[in-house]
Amino acid sequence: MTRLFHKPWAPHKWMRPNEIVTPRLLIARRGQMQLRSAASGGYVSGPMVARKTNSSARKRRPGGGPSALGWFARGLALAALIWIGGFVVFIFSLPGAAAEGTTTEGVVVLTGGPGRLDRGAQVLKAGLAQRLLVSGVHPSVKPKELAKAAGIPDKLASCKVDMGFQADSTRTNAVEVADWVARNKFKSIRLVTASYHMPRARAELEARLPTDVQVVNDGVRAGLPLWSMLVEYAKFQASWLMLRVRPV
């Protein structure tokens, strides 16, 4: 019967005599490989194995610990977890409206969102504050236009409503409010702004007010998408850091 395949040790006509592999030679070579493996602690010597061993040695440090890149990745992951945890605390600690019946000498409204001016006007008309400051008003707005938009009678607006035209950011809002408080010699004010904006606004304001001035939070709830809340949280962190690095 004709064999379809040569035996592994069967010589071919193109092979030189010294290239013929016999069963005895295969067994001998296998024994040598096993001896080399035992002598090297389980690693067989050879070009391919040596390259593999060298590459793994490059990846691992002598002490077996993580590399500099590994430490950097761990630090980055830890920083991300701390940042996310801080954001969760930020969301759940946003202030709401002030307690009903709370009185202060002044009430301050920071423009820039719905419901803020209405809240400030309501406080003034209820007699819960002596004066109202609307900070960040556009220069083109007239006092009567503002009073009409807020539903404040002209007589009340003419003697108890002040308009601030200089502020165009949270920082300049704080400067404008601090000047107004100093001029009127107030010791207590109610701060009206959006709830999400309150932490940053209060941080900027408290950095410029005397320590004996009481600030009452009166946050106006405003729905914001998650992305906008993340941006506001980043702004609050940047503001807090700047106030620590470069105090007012």
Short mmCIF file of C-alpha atoms in Angstrom, two decimals:
data_model
loop_
_atom_site.label_atom_id
_atom_site.label_comp_id
_atom_site.label_asym_id
_atom_site.label_seq_id
_atom_site.Cartn_x
_atom_site.Cartn_y
_atom_site.Cartn_z
CA MET A 1 0.00 0.00 0.00
CA THR A 2 1.39 3.38 -1.03
CA ARG A 3 2.08 5.82 1.83
CA LEU A 4 0.46 9.21 1.41
CA PHE A 5 2.79 10.95 3.86
CA HIS A 6 6.45 10.57 4.68
CA LYS A 7 7.45 9.66 8.17
CA PRO A 8 8.87 12.66 10.05
CA TRP A 9 12.31 11.10 9.88
CA ALA A 10 12.11 9.88 6.30
CA PRO A 11 14.89 11.44 4.17
CA HIS A 12 14.03 13.46 1.13
CA LYS A 13 16.08 13.38 -1.98
CA TRP A 14 16.97 17.09 -1.65
CA MET A 15 18.22 16.80 1.94
CA ARG A 16 21.91 16.52 2.69
CA PRO A 17 23.01 13.64 4.90
CA ASN A 18 23.75 15.91 7.86
CA GLU A 19 20.19 17.32 7.67
CA ILE A 20 18.42 13.95 7.94
CA VAL A 21 16.50 13.72 11.22
CA THR A 22 16.16 10.20 12.59
CA PRO A 23 13.95 9.09 15.49
CA ARG A 24 17.04 8.68 17.67
CA LEU A 25 18.17 12.23 16.87
CA LEU A 26 14.71 13.60 17.67
CA ILE A 27 14.75 11.91 21.05
CA ALA A 28 18.24 13.22 21.75
CA ARG A 29 17.28 16.79 20.83
CA ARG A 30 14.15 16.59 22.94
CA GLY A 31 16.22 15.47 25.91
CA GLN A 32 18.61 18.38 25.43
CA MET A 33 15.69 20.82 25.37
CA GLN A 34 14.31 19.36 28.59
CA LEU A 35 17.72 19.61 30.26
CA ARG A 36 18.04 23.25 29.18
CA SER A 37 14.52 23.99 30.46
CA ALA A 38 15.29 22.49 33.87
CA ALA A 39 18.61 24.32 34.13
CA SER A 40 17.05 27.70 33.31
CA GLY A 41 14.16 27.38 35.77
CA GLY A 42 11.50 26.58 33.18
CA TYR A 43 12.70 28.99 30.46
CA VAL A 44 14.08 27.44 27.31
CA SER A 45 17.02 29.26 25.78
CA GLY A 46 16.87 30.33 22.22
CA PRO A 47 16.52 33.46 20.08
CA MET A 48 12.71 33.61 20.14
CA VAL A 49 12.40 32.80 23.84
CA ALA A 50 15.15 35.25 24.71
CA ARG A 51 13.37 38.04 22.90
CA LYS A 52 10.15 37.21 24.72
CA THR A 53 11.92 37.14 28.08
CA ASN A 54 13.68 40.44 27.42
CA SER A 55 10.44 42.20 26.42
CA SER A 56 8.67 41.03 29.57
CA ALA A 57 11.64 42.15 31.64
CA ARG A 58 11.39 45.60 30.14
CA LYS A 59 7.72 45.84 31.12
CA ARG A 60 8.29 44.85 34.74
CA ARG A 61 10.31 46.84 37.21
CA PRO A 62 13.03 45.00 39.20
CA GLY A 63 10.99 45.30 42.40
CA GLY A 64 7.82 43.99 40.74
CA GLY A 65 5.85 47.22 41.42
CA PRO A 66 4.00 49.40 38.88
CA SER A 67 5.95 51.61 36.50
CA ALA A 68 5.90 55.41 36.48
CA LEU A 69 3.15 55.27 33.87
CA GLY A 70 1.16 52.95 36.12
CA TRP A 71 1.47 55.32 39.07
CA PHE A 72 0.38 58.21 36.85
CA ALA A 73 -2.70 56.28 35.69
CA ARG A 74 -3.60 55.44 39.29
CA GLY A 75 -3.21 59.05 40.36
CA LEU A 76 -5.35 60.22 37.46
CA ALA A 77 -8.08 57.71 38.34
CA LEU A 78 -8.01 58.79 42.00
CA ALA A 79 -8.25 62.47 41.04
CA ALA A 80 -11.22 61.70 38.78
CA LEU A 81 -13.01 59.87 41.60
CA ILE A 82 -12.43 62.78 44.00
CA TRP A 83 -13.69 65.26 41.39
CA ILE A 84 -16.83 63.21 40.72
CA GLY A 85 -17.45 62.82 44.45
CA GLY A 86 -17.13 66.57 44.91
CA PHE A 87 -19.60 67.16 42.09
CA VAL A 88 -22.16 64.87 43.75
CA VAL A 89 -21.77 66.79 47.03
CA PHE A 90 -22.08 70.07 45.11
CA ILE A 91 -25.38 68.98 43.52
CA PHE A 92 -26.99 67.78 46.75
CA SER A 93 -25.88 70.79 48.82
CA LEU A 94 -27.29 73.54 46.58
CA PRO A 95 -29.31 75.99 48.71
CA GLY A 96 -33.00 76.64 48.23
CA ALA A 97 -35.16 79.58 49.21
CA ALA A 98 -34.58 81.37 52.50
CA ALA A 99 -36.83 80.55 55.42
CA GLU A 100 -40.18 82.29 55.29
CA GLY A 101 -40.25 85.56 57.20
CA THR A 102 -36.45 86.01 57.23
CA THR A 103 -35.55 89.70 57.45
CA THR A 104 -32.34 91.47 56.48
CA GLU A 105 -31.31 95.08 56.04
CA GLY A 106 -30.71 94.71 52.31
CA VAL A 107 -31.61 92.33 49.51
CA VAL A 108 -29.34 91.80 46.50
CA VAL A 109 -30.41 90.35 43.16
CA LEU A 110 -27.76 89.11 40.71
CA THR A 111 -29.21 89.33 37.21
CA GLY A 112 -28.77 86.60 34.63
CA GLY A 113 -31.64 84.16 35.12
CA PRO A 114 -35.43 83.94 35.39
CA GLY A 115 -37.20 84.38 38.71
CA ARG A 116 -34.43 86.30 40.44
CA LEU A 117 -35.82 89.82 40.01
CA ASP A 118 -39.31 88.65 40.93
CA ARG A 119 -37.98 87.11 44.17
CA GLY A 120 -36.14 90.29 45.13
CA ALA A 121 -39.19 92.46 44.41
CA GLN A 122 -41.36 90.14 46.49
CA VAL A 123 -38.98 90.45 49.46
CA LEU A 124 -38.91 94.25 49.20
CA LYS A 125 -42.69 94.62 48.87
CA ALA A 126 -43.22 92.32 51.85
CA GLY A 127 -41.08 94.59 54.01
CA LEU A 128 -38.45 91.90 54.65
CA ALA A 129 -35.63 94.25 53.58
CA GLN A 130 -35.05 98.01 53.62
CA ARG A 131 -33.40 98.37 50.21
CA LEU A 132 -32.97 96.36 47.02
CA LEU A 133 -29.87 96.28 44.81
CA VAL A 134 -30.14 94.81 41.32
CA SER A 135 -26.56 94.09 40.24
CA GLY A 136 -25.51 93.61 36.63
CA VAL A 137 -28.20 95.72 34.91
CA HIS A 138 -27.61 96.57 31.26
CA PRO A 139 -26.75 100.30 30.84
CA SER A 140 -29.67 100.81 28.44
CA VAL A 141 -32.30 99.81 31.05
CA LYS A 142 -34.16 102.70 32.73
CA PRO A 143 -35.27 102.60 36.40
CA LYS A 144 -38.96 102.78 35.48
CA GLU A 145 -38.53 99.89 33.02
CA LEU A 146 -36.92 97.77 35.72
CA ALA A 147 -39.61 98.64 38.27
CA LYS A 148 -42.34 97.79 35.79
CA ALA A 149 -40.71 94.45 34.89
CA ALA A 150 -40.44 93.55 38.58
CA GLY A 151 -43.91 94.78 39.50
CA ILE A 152 -42.59 97.34 41.98
CA PRO A 153 -44.63 100.56 42.41
CA ASP A 154 -42.82 103.67 41.14
CA LYS A 155 -42.95 105.35 44.55
CA LEU A 156 -41.28 102.36 46.23
CA ALA A 157 -38.77 101.94 43.42
CA SER A 158 -37.69 105.57 43.49
CA CYS A 159 -36.61 105.47 47.12
CA LYS A 160 -35.68 101.86 47.84
CA VAL A 161 -34.32 100.32 44.62
CA ASP A 162 -30.72 100.74 43.45
CA MET A 163 -29.40 99.60 40.09
CA GLY A 164 -25.82 98.46 39.47
CA PHE A 165 -24.55 98.90 35.92
CA GLN A 166 -20.86 98.02 36.34
CA ALA A 167 -20.97 94.27 36.90
CA ASP A 168 -20.61 91.88 33.98
CA SER A 169 -19.40 88.75 35.81
CA THR A 170 -19.75 87.02 39.16
CA ARG A 171 -16.53 88.60 40.37
CA THR A 172 -17.61 92.14 39.44
CA ASN A 173 -21.03 91.41 40.96
CA ALA A 174 -19.26 90.79 44.25
CA VAL A 175 -17.30 94.05 43.96
CA GLU A 176 -20.49 96.00 43.22
CA VAL A 177 -22.40 94.42 46.10
CA ALA A 178 -19.55 94.98 48.58
CA ASP A 179 -19.44 98.68 47.68
CA TRP A 180 -23.22 98.98 48.09
CA VAL A 181 -23.13 97.26 51.49
CA ALA A 182 -20.33 99.56 52.67
CA ARG A 183 -22.16 102.72 51.53
CA ASN A 184 -25.33 101.72 53.35
CA LYS A 185 -23.48 100.32 56.39
CA PHE A 186 -25.54 97.14 56.30
CA LYS A 187 -24.75 94.22 58.60
CA SER A 188 -27.07 91.70 56.94
CA ILE A 189 -28.13 91.05 53.35
CA ARG A 190 -30.18 88.49 51.48
CA LEU A 191 -28.47 87.16 48.34
CA VAL A 192 -30.85 86.19 45.53
CA THR A 193 -29.48 84.19 42.60
CA ALA A 194 -29.92 80.78 41.01
CA SER A 195 -29.26 77.84 43.34
CA TYR A 196 -26.50 76.44 41.13
CA HIS A 197 -24.82 79.88 41.03
CA MET A 198 -25.00 80.48 44.78
CA PRO A 199 -21.77 78.68 45.87
CA ARG A 200 -19.58 80.64 43.46
CA ALA A 201 -21.40 83.95 44.04
CA ARG A 202 -21.18 83.60 47.81
CA ALA A 203 -17.49 82.64 47.72
CA GLU A 204 -16.66 85.75 45.68
CA LEU A 205 -18.85 87.97 47.88
CA GLU A 206 -17.60 86.73 51.25
CA ALA A 207 -14.03 87.33 50.11
CA ARG A 208 -14.86 91.05 49.80
CA LEU A 209 -17.29 91.63 52.67
CA PRO A 210 -16.32 92.29 56.30
CA THR A 211 -16.59 89.20 58.45
CA ASP A 212 -19.34 90.75 60.58
CA VAL A 213 -21.77 91.02 57.64
CA GLN A 214 -24.34 88.22 57.59
CA VAL A 215 -25.30 86.78 54.18
CA VAL A 216 -28.57 84.84 53.86
CA ASN A 217 -28.88 82.49 50.88
CA ASP A 218 -32.08 82.74 48.84
CA GLY A 219 -31.63 80.35 45.93
CA VAL A 220 -33.98 80.30 42.96
CA ARG A 221 -34.40 76.82 41.54
CA ALA A 222 -33.51 76.63 37.85
CA GLY A 223 -33.39 73.44 35.82
CA LEU A 224 -30.05 72.96 34.06
CA PRO A 225 -28.76 70.08 31.93
CA LEU A 226 -26.02 67.94 33.41
CA TRP A 227 -23.36 69.44 31.15
CA SER A 228 -24.16 72.98 32.34
CA MET A 229 -24.00 71.84 35.96
CA LEU A 230 -20.56 70.32 35.32
CA VAL A 231 -19.39 73.61 33.81
CA GLU A 232 -20.68 75.58 36.80
CA TYR A 233 -18.97 73.16 39.20
CA ALA A 234 -15.68 73.63 37.33
CA LYS A 235 -16.13 77.42 37.51
CA PHE A 236 -16.78 77.21 41.25
CA GLN A 237 -13.61 75.17 41.77
CA ALA A 238 -11.56 77.61 39.69
CA SER A 239 -12.98 80.56 41.63
CA TRP A 240 -12.34 78.90 44.98
CA LEU A 241 -8.76 78.08 43.99
CA MET A 242 -8.05 81.60 42.72
CA LEU A 243 -9.33 83.10 45.96
CA ARG A 244 -6.92 80.86 47.90
CA VAL A 245 -3.94 81.55 45.65
CA ARG A 246 -4.60 85.28 45.23
CA PRO A 247 -6.78 86.53 48.11
CA VAL A 248 -8.68 89.77 47.58
#
